[in-house]
C-alpha cells in the first residue's frame, strides 16, 4: 500500500475518494491539492494548482500515487507530465483524454466502432451549422465540443432557440474556445444512467449504476447544475438495459480502444440515456462522476487503492460491492447555479448519522461554493437510504441553504 497519496481536486468527489482510502488504509498519508474543509480533516491540503508545481511537490514529498479528480488537468496532459517525471499517476494521457475533452472526437470514435449513440454532425463553420439546423426536426441537442464544466449542452425546442444557442457558442464564445466546434445531435427522450468503470488497458470493469439529478428544481426542472443528488444503484437500470449496454456500448468501446491502441489505466464514465427499447451513449468522461462518486464510495467493499494499483499494473480486477443502496442529497447555496453569497457558518455537522462529503466549505467550516456538501446515507433498501439521508439533511443549517426534496423519487 502506498504510504503517501496525492488527490487532485477540491470537491465532494475528492473528499469521498479520500474518505474511502482513509477507511481502507488508515496509515496512508493523504494530500489534497487544493482540497477543501472536509479533506483538511483527513489529510493535508496543499494550495497548489499548476502541473509543474504538483510535480515538484510530488517529487519532494515522495508521493507514491496520484489520483486526478477532474477533467481539466487530464486534458492538459498531467498524466503525461507525471509519467515523464517517473511519478505514478492514475488516469488517461492527454490524447486518450480527448474522448472527454472533444465531443466531436468522441462521437467520431463511437461512429467508427459502432457504439450505439444518437445521430449527429459536427461543425466548425457557423453558416454550415445554421444551414444544417434548418433541415432538422426539433427538439435538437447542441453541444460545445470542448470542456464547458457541464454547461455546454443546450436542448433547443425550435429553430429560434437553436440559432441563439449556436450563435452564443460559435460567435459570442460563451464557452471560450470550447464552442469553436459544435456537435449537433438528435434528441433522445429517455432516462439517464451513469455507469462509471475502471480500465486497466485490457478490460473495462463497470461499477454499480447510479442516477444523477442534474437540474436545480424538483421533477428535473430549471437550470442544469453540477448535480443535485444521486441514488445508487439506479433501480431503472434493469438487466435488460445492462445487457444492451454491455453489447452495444461496452464491448464496442473496448474493441475500439484496443484497435486504436488507446491504452491507459484510468476511469471511464459512460453517460447513458435509455429509451423503452435501447440504451444510447451520450458521452464518455475519463474521470469519476461528481456526485456519483460520493454515492458509490460507501458501497465499495474492495480496497480502492488495490484496485487502482492492479489497473496500473494491467492486472485483472475484481470489485466487490455492498448490496445496500445509497442516497446522496446536495445542500447548495441559495442562488446556485447562478450567483450566491458565501461565508455562512454551517451548523449541525456533528449531529448527523451518515456521511457528509464537503465541497464548497472552507477550512474555517464556512460556505465557500455553490454546492456546499453532500449528505450520503446507506440503507438496506433505496427507500430506507432516502429516508435516512433526508433525516440528516434536516439537521444541517446554514443561511440560504437549498436542496431538492425529491432525490430518488422520479
Ligand atoms: N455527474 C456527472 C458528471 O460528473 O459528469
Short mmCIF file of C-alpha atoms and ligand atoms in Angstrom, two decimals:
data_model
loop_
_atom_site.label_atom_id
_atom_site.label_comp_id
_atom_site.label_asym_id
_atom_site.label_seq_id
_atom_site.Cartn_x
_atom_site.Cartn_y
_atom_site.Cartn_z
CA UNK A 1 0.00 0.00 0.00
CA UNK A 2 1.45 3.44 -0.89
CA UNK A 3 2.48 5.43 2.17
CA UNK A 4 1.67 8.80 0.56
CA UNK A 5 -1.14 9.55 -1.89
CA UNK A 6 -1.92 12.86 -3.58
CA UNK A 7 -5.53 13.53 -4.64
CA UNK A 8 -6.01 16.45 -7.01
CA UNK A 9 -9.25 18.41 -6.75
CA UNK A 10 -11.40 20.26 -4.27
CA UNK A 11 -14.90 18.79 -4.47
CA UNK A 12 -17.12 16.22 -2.83
CA UNK A 13 -15.74 13.60 -5.22
CA UNK A 14 -12.21 14.09 -3.94
CA UNK A 15 -13.38 14.12 -0.31
CA UNK A 16 -15.23 10.82 -0.91
CA UNK A 17 -12.18 9.21 -2.58
CA UNK A 18 -10.03 10.33 0.36
CA UNK A 19 -12.59 9.06 2.87
CA UNK A 20 -12.60 5.63 1.20
CA UNK A 21 -8.80 5.41 1.22
CA UNK A 22 -8.75 6.51 4.86
CA UNK A 23 -11.21 3.65 5.69
CA UNK A 24 -9.15 1.05 3.82
CA UNK A 25 -5.74 2.22 4.88
CA UNK A 26 -5.69 4.49 7.95
CA UNK A 27 -1.87 4.64 7.94
CA UNK A 28 -1.59 6.18 4.44
CA UNK A 29 -0.82 9.91 4.44
CA UNK A 30 -3.22 11.84 2.20
CA UNK A 31 -2.53 15.15 0.47
CA UNK A 32 -5.15 17.13 -1.39
CA UNK A 33 -4.42 19.82 -3.95
CA UNK A 34 -6.10 22.14 -3.23
CA UNK A 35 -8.71 20.26 -1.16
CA UNK A 36 -11.46 21.77 0.99
CA UNK A 37 -12.59 21.99 4.61
CA UNK A 38 -13.51 18.29 4.63
CA UNK A 39 -10.30 16.97 3.13
CA UNK A 40 -8.36 19.01 5.71
CA UNK A 41 -9.88 16.72 8.37
CA UNK A 42 -8.48 13.55 6.78
CA UNK A 43 -5.25 14.79 5.22
CA UNK A 44 -3.21 17.85 4.38
CA UNK A 45 -4.39 20.48 1.90
CA UNK A 46 -1.70 21.79 -0.43
CA UNK A 47 -2.52 25.08 -2.07
CA UNK A 48 -1.06 24.37 -5.48
CA UNK A 49 -2.85 24.15 -8.80
CA UNK A 50 -0.38 24.01 -11.69
CA UNK A 51 1.08 20.85 -13.16
CA UNK A 52 4.71 21.98 -12.76
CA UNK A 53 4.15 22.80 -9.08
CA UNK A 54 2.35 19.49 -8.49
CA UNK A 55 5.33 17.62 -9.98
CA UNK A 56 7.75 19.50 -7.71
CA UNK A 57 5.54 18.70 -4.70
CA UNK A 58 5.12 15.01 -5.62
CA UNK A 59 8.89 14.57 -6.05
CA UNK A 60 9.85 16.48 -2.93
CA UNK A 61 7.36 14.53 -0.81
CA UNK A 62 7.90 11.06 -2.32
CA UNK A 63 4.26 10.73 -3.36
CA UNK A 64 3.72 7.12 -4.41
CA UNK A 65 0.36 7.50 -6.16
CA UNK A 66 -1.52 10.49 -7.58
CA UNK A 67 -5.25 10.39 -8.36
CA UNK A 68 -6.72 13.14 -10.53
CA UNK A 69 -10.33 14.16 -9.85
CA UNK A 70 -11.38 16.49 -12.61
CA UNK A 71 -11.09 16.56 -16.38
CA UNK A 72 -9.27 19.88 -16.74
CA UNK A 73 -5.78 18.75 -15.74
CA UNK A 74 -6.24 15.43 -17.56
CA UNK A 75 -6.98 17.34 -20.76
CA UNK A 76 -3.89 19.49 -20.12
CA UNK A 77 -1.67 16.39 -20.01
CA UNK A 78 -0.96 15.98 -16.29
CA UNK A 79 -0.60 12.21 -16.69
CA UNK A 80 1.98 12.53 -19.49
CA UNK A 81 3.97 15.04 -17.44
CA UNK A 82 3.93 12.93 -14.25
CA UNK A 83 4.99 9.80 -16.17
CA UNK A 84 7.85 11.71 -17.86
CA UNK A 85 8.99 12.51 -14.31
CA UNK A 86 8.74 8.86 -13.20
CA UNK A 87 5.81 9.62 -10.90
CA UNK A 88 2.96 7.09 -10.57
CA UNK A 89 -0.38 8.59 -11.51
CA UNK A 90 -3.79 7.11 -12.28
CA UNK A 91 -5.64 8.44 -15.31
CA UNK A 92 -5.61 8.82 -19.09
CA UNK A 93 -2.84 10.52 -21.04
CA UNK A 94 -3.69 13.72 -22.89
CA UNK A 95 -4.50 12.07 -26.21
CA UNK A 96 -6.83 9.48 -24.57
CA UNK A 97 -8.46 12.26 -22.53
CA UNK A 98 -9.75 13.67 -25.85
CA UNK A 99 -12.56 11.14 -25.51
CA UNK A 100 -13.90 13.60 -22.93
CA UNK A 101 -12.30 16.90 -23.90
CA UNK A 102 -13.54 16.79 -27.52
CA UNK A 103 -17.14 15.70 -28.02
CA UNK A 104 -16.56 15.70 -31.79
CA UNK A 105 -13.61 13.30 -31.34
CA UNK A 106 -15.70 11.09 -29.04
CA UNK A 107 -18.63 10.95 -31.47
CA UNK A 108 -16.29 10.07 -34.35
CA UNK A 109 -14.81 7.28 -32.20
CA UNK A 110 -18.33 5.99 -31.41
CA UNK A 111 -19.26 6.06 -35.10
CA UNK A 112 -16.07 4.27 -36.18
CA UNK A 113 -16.69 1.47 -33.69
CA UNK A 114 -20.49 1.18 -33.91
CA UNK A 115 -21.02 2.27 -30.31
CA UNK A 116 -24.75 2.96 -30.00
CA UNK A 117 -25.22 6.72 -29.93
CA UNK A 118 -27.54 9.42 -31.26
CA UNK A 119 -27.14 10.57 -34.89
CA UNK A 120 -25.05 13.75 -35.15
CA UNK A 121 -22.97 16.10 -37.26
CA UNK A 122 -20.12 18.30 -36.07
CA UNK A 123 -19.26 21.76 -37.39
CA UNK A 124 -16.51 24.35 -37.19
CA UNK A 125 -18.29 26.63 -39.70
CA UNK A 126 -21.16 28.65 -38.23
CA UNK A 127 -23.02 29.10 -41.53
CA UNK A 128 -22.87 25.40 -42.40
CA UNK A 129 -24.16 24.59 -38.90
CA UNK A 130 -27.03 27.06 -39.35
CA UNK A 131 -27.95 25.59 -42.73
CA UNK A 132 -27.92 22.07 -41.21
CA UNK A 133 -30.20 23.18 -38.36
CA UNK A 134 -32.76 24.45 -40.88
CA UNK A 135 -33.17 20.88 -42.18
CA UNK A 136 -33.65 19.24 -38.78
CA UNK A 137 -36.54 18.18 -36.54
CA UNK A 138 -36.86 19.61 -33.02
CA UNK A 139 -36.03 19.38 -30.20
CA UNK A 140 -32.36 19.03 -31.07
CA UNK A 141 -29.21 19.00 -28.92
CA UNK A 142 -26.40 21.49 -29.47
CA UNK A 143 -23.12 20.80 -27.68
CA UNK A 144 -19.94 22.79 -27.40
CA UNK A 145 -17.32 20.24 -28.41
CA UNK A 146 -14.76 21.24 -25.76
CA UNK A 147 -14.90 21.16 -21.96
CA UNK A 148 -17.50 23.50 -20.50
CA UNK A 149 -17.94 22.34 -16.89
CA UNK A 150 -21.17 20.55 -17.76
CA UNK A 151 -22.76 23.75 -19.10
CA UNK A 152 -22.11 23.43 -22.84
CA UNK A 153 -25.17 21.33 -23.75
CA UNK A 154 -28.36 23.05 -24.89
CA UNK A 155 -31.62 21.37 -25.87
CA UNK A 156 -33.28 23.66 -28.42
CA UNK A 157 -37.04 23.25 -28.78
CA UNK A 158 -37.25 25.11 -32.10
CA UNK A 159 -35.14 26.77 -34.76
CA UNK A 160 -35.15 30.16 -32.97
CA UNK A 161 -33.71 28.62 -29.77
CA UNK A 162 -31.22 26.61 -31.83
CA UNK A 163 -29.96 29.73 -33.61
CA UNK A 164 -29.49 31.54 -30.30
CA UNK A 165 -27.57 28.58 -28.86
CA UNK A 166 -25.38 28.26 -31.93
CA UNK A 167 -24.59 31.98 -32.00
CA UNK A 168 -23.76 32.03 -28.29
CA UNK A 169 -21.28 29.16 -28.74
CA UNK A 170 -19.72 29.87 -32.13
CA UNK A 171 -19.90 33.67 -32.48
CA UNK A 172 -20.16 35.08 -28.94
CA UNK A 173 -17.83 32.39 -27.48
CA UNK A 174 -19.95 31.85 -24.37
CA UNK A 175 -17.76 28.83 -23.59
CA UNK A 176 -14.50 30.30 -24.89
CA UNK A 177 -12.63 28.08 -27.32
CA UNK A 178 -14.75 25.10 -26.26
CA UNK A 179 -17.52 26.28 -28.59
CA UNK A 180 -15.48 26.87 -31.75
CA UNK A 181 -16.57 23.39 -32.79
CA UNK A 182 -20.09 22.17 -32.07
CA UNK A 183 -21.82 18.81 -32.19
CA UNK A 184 -25.47 18.88 -33.25
CA UNK A 185 -27.17 15.72 -32.12
CA UNK A 186 -30.56 14.02 -32.39
CA UNK A 187 -32.56 14.48 -29.17
CA UNK A 188 -33.41 11.21 -27.45
CA UNK A 189 -36.20 11.10 -24.89
CA UNK A 190 -35.46 8.75 -22.03
CA UNK A 191 -33.96 8.42 -18.58
CA UNK A 192 -30.28 8.93 -17.83
CA UNK A 193 -27.97 6.43 -16.16
CA UNK A 194 -24.38 6.93 -15.05
CA UNK A 195 -22.02 3.97 -15.29
CA UNK A 196 -18.53 4.56 -14.01
CA UNK A 197 -15.87 1.95 -14.66
CA UNK A 198 -12.20 1.23 -14.44
CA UNK A 199 -9.96 0.42 -17.42
CA UNK A 200 -6.69 -1.47 -17.00
CA UNK A 201 -5.70 -1.34 -20.66
CA UNK A 202 -7.17 -4.81 -21.29
CA UNK A 203 -10.66 -4.83 -19.79
CA UNK A 204 -13.28 -2.35 -18.66
CA UNK A 205 -14.78 -3.18 -15.25
CA UNK A 206 -18.12 -1.41 -14.70
CA UNK A 207 -19.16 -0.12 -11.28
CA UNK A 208 -22.68 -0.15 -9.89
CA UNK A 209 -25.12 2.06 -11.81
CA UNK A 210 -26.22 5.45 -10.49
CA UNK A 211 -28.82 8.10 -11.20
CA UNK A 212 -27.73 11.72 -11.13
CA UNK A 213 -30.27 14.56 -10.68
CA UNK A 214 -28.84 17.35 -12.79
CA UNK A 215 -31.49 20.07 -12.67
CA UNK A 216 -31.81 22.64 -9.90
CA UNK A 217 -35.56 22.16 -9.50
CA UNK A 218 -37.69 19.26 -8.35
CA UNK A 219 -39.01 16.88 -11.06
CA UNK A 220 -35.94 17.77 -13.18
CA UNK A 221 -36.96 21.34 -13.91
CA UNK A 222 -34.95 24.55 -14.27
CA UNK A 223 -31.29 25.02 -14.98
CA UNK A 224 -28.55 22.43 -15.22
CA UNK A 225 -26.21 22.12 -12.25
CA UNK A 226 -23.16 20.06 -11.44
CA UNK A 227 -25.61 17.56 -9.88
CA UNK A 228 -28.09 17.97 -7.01
CA UNK A 229 -28.22 14.37 -5.83
CA UNK A 230 -27.65 10.73 -6.74
CA UNK A 231 -29.09 7.34 -5.94
CA UNK A 232 -27.20 4.09 -6.39
CA UNK A 233 -27.73 1.53 -7.72
CA UNK A 234 -30.12 3.03 -10.26
CA UNK A 235 -33.34 0.98 -9.92
CA UNK A 236 -34.37 1.77 -13.52
CA UNK A 237 -31.22 0.16 -14.92
CA UNK A 238 -32.61 -3.36 -15.12
CA UNK A 239 -30.92 -6.47 -16.52
CA UNK A 240 -32.42 -5.72 -19.93
CA UNK A 241 -30.66 -2.35 -20.05
CA UNK A 242 -27.45 -3.76 -18.60
CA UNK A 243 -27.16 -6.34 -21.35
CA UNK A 244 -27.95 -3.73 -24.04
CA UNK A 245 -25.23 -1.53 -22.51
CA UNK A 246 -22.72 -4.39 -22.50
CA UNK A 247 -23.46 -5.50 -26.06
CA UNK A 248 -23.89 -2.14 -27.81
CA UNK A 249 -21.66 0.20 -25.81
CA UNK A 250 -19.17 -1.52 -23.51
CA UNK A 251 -17.90 -4.23 -25.91
CA UNK A 252 -17.55 -1.96 -28.98
CA UNK A 253 -15.86 0.71 -26.82
CA UNK A 254 -13.29 -1.82 -25.60
CA UNK A 255 -12.73 -3.14 -29.13
CA UNK A 256 -12.32 0.46 -30.36
CA UNK A 257 -9.82 1.34 -27.64
CA UNK A 258 -7.76 -1.74 -28.46
CA UNK A 259 -7.86 -1.31 -32.22
CA UNK A 260 -6.75 2.33 -31.91
CA UNK A 261 -4.08 1.50 -29.31
CA UNK A 262 -5.73 3.84 -26.79
CA UNK A 263 -4.17 2.33 -23.73
CA UNK A 264 -4.25 3.83 -20.26
CA UNK A 265 -5.13 2.99 -16.68
CA UNK A 266 -8.00 5.17 -15.62
CA UNK A 267 -11.68 5.64 -15.10
CA UNK A 268 -14.23 5.67 -17.91
CA UNK A 269 -17.62 7.16 -17.13
CA UNK A 270 -20.40 6.24 -19.54
CA UNK A 271 -23.23 8.81 -19.59
CA UNK A 272 -26.22 6.84 -20.91
CA UNK A 273 -29.77 7.54 -21.97
CA UNK A 274 -32.27 4.70 -22.00
CA UNK A 275 -35.45 4.58 -24.07
CA UNK A 276 -38.08 1.84 -23.88
CA UNK A 277 -36.10 -0.20 -26.41
CA UNK A 278 -32.49 0.85 -26.35
CA UNK A 279 -29.51 2.30 -24.49
CA UNK A 280 -27.55 5.14 -26.12
CA UNK A 281 -24.20 6.60 -25.11
CA UNK A 282 -24.42 10.35 -24.58
CA UNK A 283 -20.80 10.89 -23.59
CA UNK A 284 -17.60 9.45 -22.20
CA UNK A 285 -15.91 11.11 -19.25
CA UNK A 286 -12.40 9.95 -18.44
CA UNK A 287 -12.76 10.50 -14.69
CA UNK A 288 -15.14 9.64 -11.89
CA UNK A 289 -18.51 11.39 -11.74
CA UNK A 290 -19.41 14.06 -9.23
CA UNK A 291 -21.68 13.46 -7.25
CA UNK A 292 -21.88 9.79 -8.39
CA UNK A 293 -18.59 9.02 -6.61
CA UNK A 294 -19.97 10.29 -3.31
CA UNK A 295 -22.88 7.81 -3.60
CA UNK A 296 -20.71 4.86 -4.67
CA UNK A 297 -17.72 5.02 -2.34
CA UNK A 298 -19.70 3.89 0.75
CA UNK A 299 -20.92 0.86 -1.27
CA UNK A 300 -17.45 -0.19 -2.43
CA UNK A 301 -16.28 -3.11 -0.30
CA UNK A 302 -13.00 -3.69 -2.16
CA UNK A 303 -9.90 -1.72 -1.33
CA UNK A 304 -9.88 1.24 -3.76
CA UNK A 305 -6.11 1.70 -3.84
CA UNK A 306 -5.54 -2.01 -4.50
CA UNK A 307 -7.93 -1.75 -7.46
CA UNK A 308 -6.06 1.27 -8.84
CA UNK A 309 -2.71 -0.45 -8.38
CA UNK A 310 -3.92 -3.56 -10.20
CA UNK A 311 -5.21 -1.37 -13.04
CA UNK A 312 -1.86 0.42 -13.28
CA UNK A 313 -0.10 -2.98 -13.35
CA UNK A 314 -2.57 -4.11 -16.09
CA UNK A 315 -3.74 -6.98 -13.88
CA UNK A 316 -7.29 -8.39 -13.74
CA UNK A 317 -9.56 -6.69 -11.21
CA UNK A 318 -12.35 -7.94 -9.00
CA UNK A 319 -14.65 -5.34 -7.48
CA UNK A 320 -16.91 -6.20 -4.54
CA UNK A 321 -19.96 -4.05 -3.79
CA UNK A 322 -22.34 -3.96 -0.88
CA UNK A 323 -25.89 -4.96 -1.79
CA UNK A 324 -27.22 -1.90 0.02
CA UNK A 325 -28.37 1.34 -1.63
CA UNK A 326 -27.28 4.93 -1.11
CA UNK A 327 -28.91 8.30 -1.48
CA UNK A 328 -26.82 11.45 -1.83
CA UNK A 329 -28.50 14.84 -1.35
CA UNK A 330 -26.61 18.01 -2.24
CA UNK A 331 -27.00 21.04 0.01
CA UNK A 332 -26.34 24.15 -2.07
CA UNK A 333 -26.02 27.89 -1.53
CA UNK A 334 -29.28 29.72 -2.36
CA UNK A 335 -28.92 31.24 -5.83
CA UNK A 336 -26.77 28.41 -7.23
CA UNK A 337 -26.19 27.70 -10.17
CA UNK A 338 -26.01 31.49 -10.59
CA UNK A 339 -24.65 34.00 -8.10
CA UNK A 340 -24.82 33.25 -4.39
CA UNK A 341 -23.36 34.54 -1.14
CA UNK A 342 -20.60 32.75 0.76
CA UNK A 343 -19.07 32.79 4.22
CA UNK A 344 -22.02 31.40 6.18
CA UNK A 345 -21.47 29.26 9.24
CA UNK A 346 -22.63 25.64 8.92
CA UNK A 347 -24.39 24.17 11.94
CA UNK A 348 -25.37 20.61 12.79
CA UNK A 349 -22.48 18.73 11.19
CA UNK A 350 -21.81 16.86 14.44
CA UNK A 351 -25.47 15.77 14.67
CA UNK A 352 -25.66 13.65 11.53
CA UNK A 353 -25.62 9.84 11.44
CA UNK A 354 -24.24 9.29 7.92
CA UNK A 355 -21.59 10.77 5.63
CA UNK A 356 -21.05 14.44 4.88
CA UNK A 357 -18.73 14.86 1.90
CA UNK A 358 -17.75 18.51 1.67
CA UNK A 359 -17.46 20.60 -1.50
CA UNK A 360 -17.90 24.36 -1.05
CA UNK A 361 -16.74 24.50 2.58
CA UNK A 362 -13.53 26.25 3.53
CA UNK A 363 -11.11 25.30 6.27
CA UNK A 364 -12.98 27.56 8.74
CA UNK A 365 -16.06 25.42 8.02
CA UNK A 366 -17.89 28.30 6.32
CA UNK A 367 -19.68 28.06 2.97
CA UNK A 368 -17.36 28.84 0.06
CA UNK A 369 -19.06 27.47 -3.05
CA UNK A 370 -22.31 26.73 -4.87
CA UNK A 371 -22.61 23.08 -3.93
CA UNK A 372 -21.72 23.11 -0.24
CA UNK A 373 -21.91 19.49 0.94
CA UNK A 374 -23.26 16.06 0.11
CA UNK A 375 -25.16 14.03 2.66
CA UNK A 376 -24.86 10.35 1.75
CA UNK A 377 -26.85 7.69 3.61
CA UNK A 378 -26.86 3.93 3.16
CA UNK A 379 -29.84 1.64 3.65
CA UNK A 380 -30.95 -1.94 3.08
CA UNK A 381 -33.39 -0.56 0.51
CA UNK A 382 -33.40 2.59 -1.57
CA UNK A 383 -36.40 3.90 0.40
CA UNK A 384 -34.51 3.45 3.65
CA UNK A 385 -31.45 5.24 2.24
CA UNK A 386 -33.60 8.15 1.04
CA UNK A 387 -35.35 8.44 4.42
CA UNK A 388 -32.06 8.35 6.32
CA UNK A 389 -30.45 10.93 4.02
CA UNK A 390 -33.28 13.42 4.46
CA UNK A 391 -33.25 12.95 8.25
CA UNK A 392 -29.62 14.04 8.20
CA UNK A 393 -30.31 16.90 5.77
CA UNK A 394 -32.80 18.33 8.28
CA UNK A 395 -30.06 18.53 10.92
CA UNK A 396 -27.81 20.83 8.86
CA UNK A 397 -28.37 24.57 8.81
CA UNK A 398 -26.71 27.46 7.02
CA UNK A 399 -28.15 30.68 5.67
CA UNK A 400 -29.87 30.34 2.26
CA UNK A 401 -29.43 26.54 2.23
CA UNK A 402 -31.19 24.96 -0.75
CA UNK A 403 -31.70 21.28 -1.60
CA UNK A 404 -34.01 19.23 -3.76
CA UNK A 405 -36.63 17.31 -1.80
CA UNK A 406 -37.21 14.64 -4.46
CA UNK A 407 -33.87 12.85 -4.84
CA UNK A 408 -34.66 9.25 -5.80
CA UNK A 409 -38.35 9.96 -6.29
CA UNK A 410 -38.54 10.08 -10.10
N1 LIG B 1 -22.42 13.94 -12.62
C1 LIG B 1 -21.98 13.98 -13.96
C2 LIG B 1 -20.55 14.16 -14.13
O1 LIG B 1 -19.75 14.03 -13.24
O2 LIG B 1 -20.14 14.47 -15.26
#
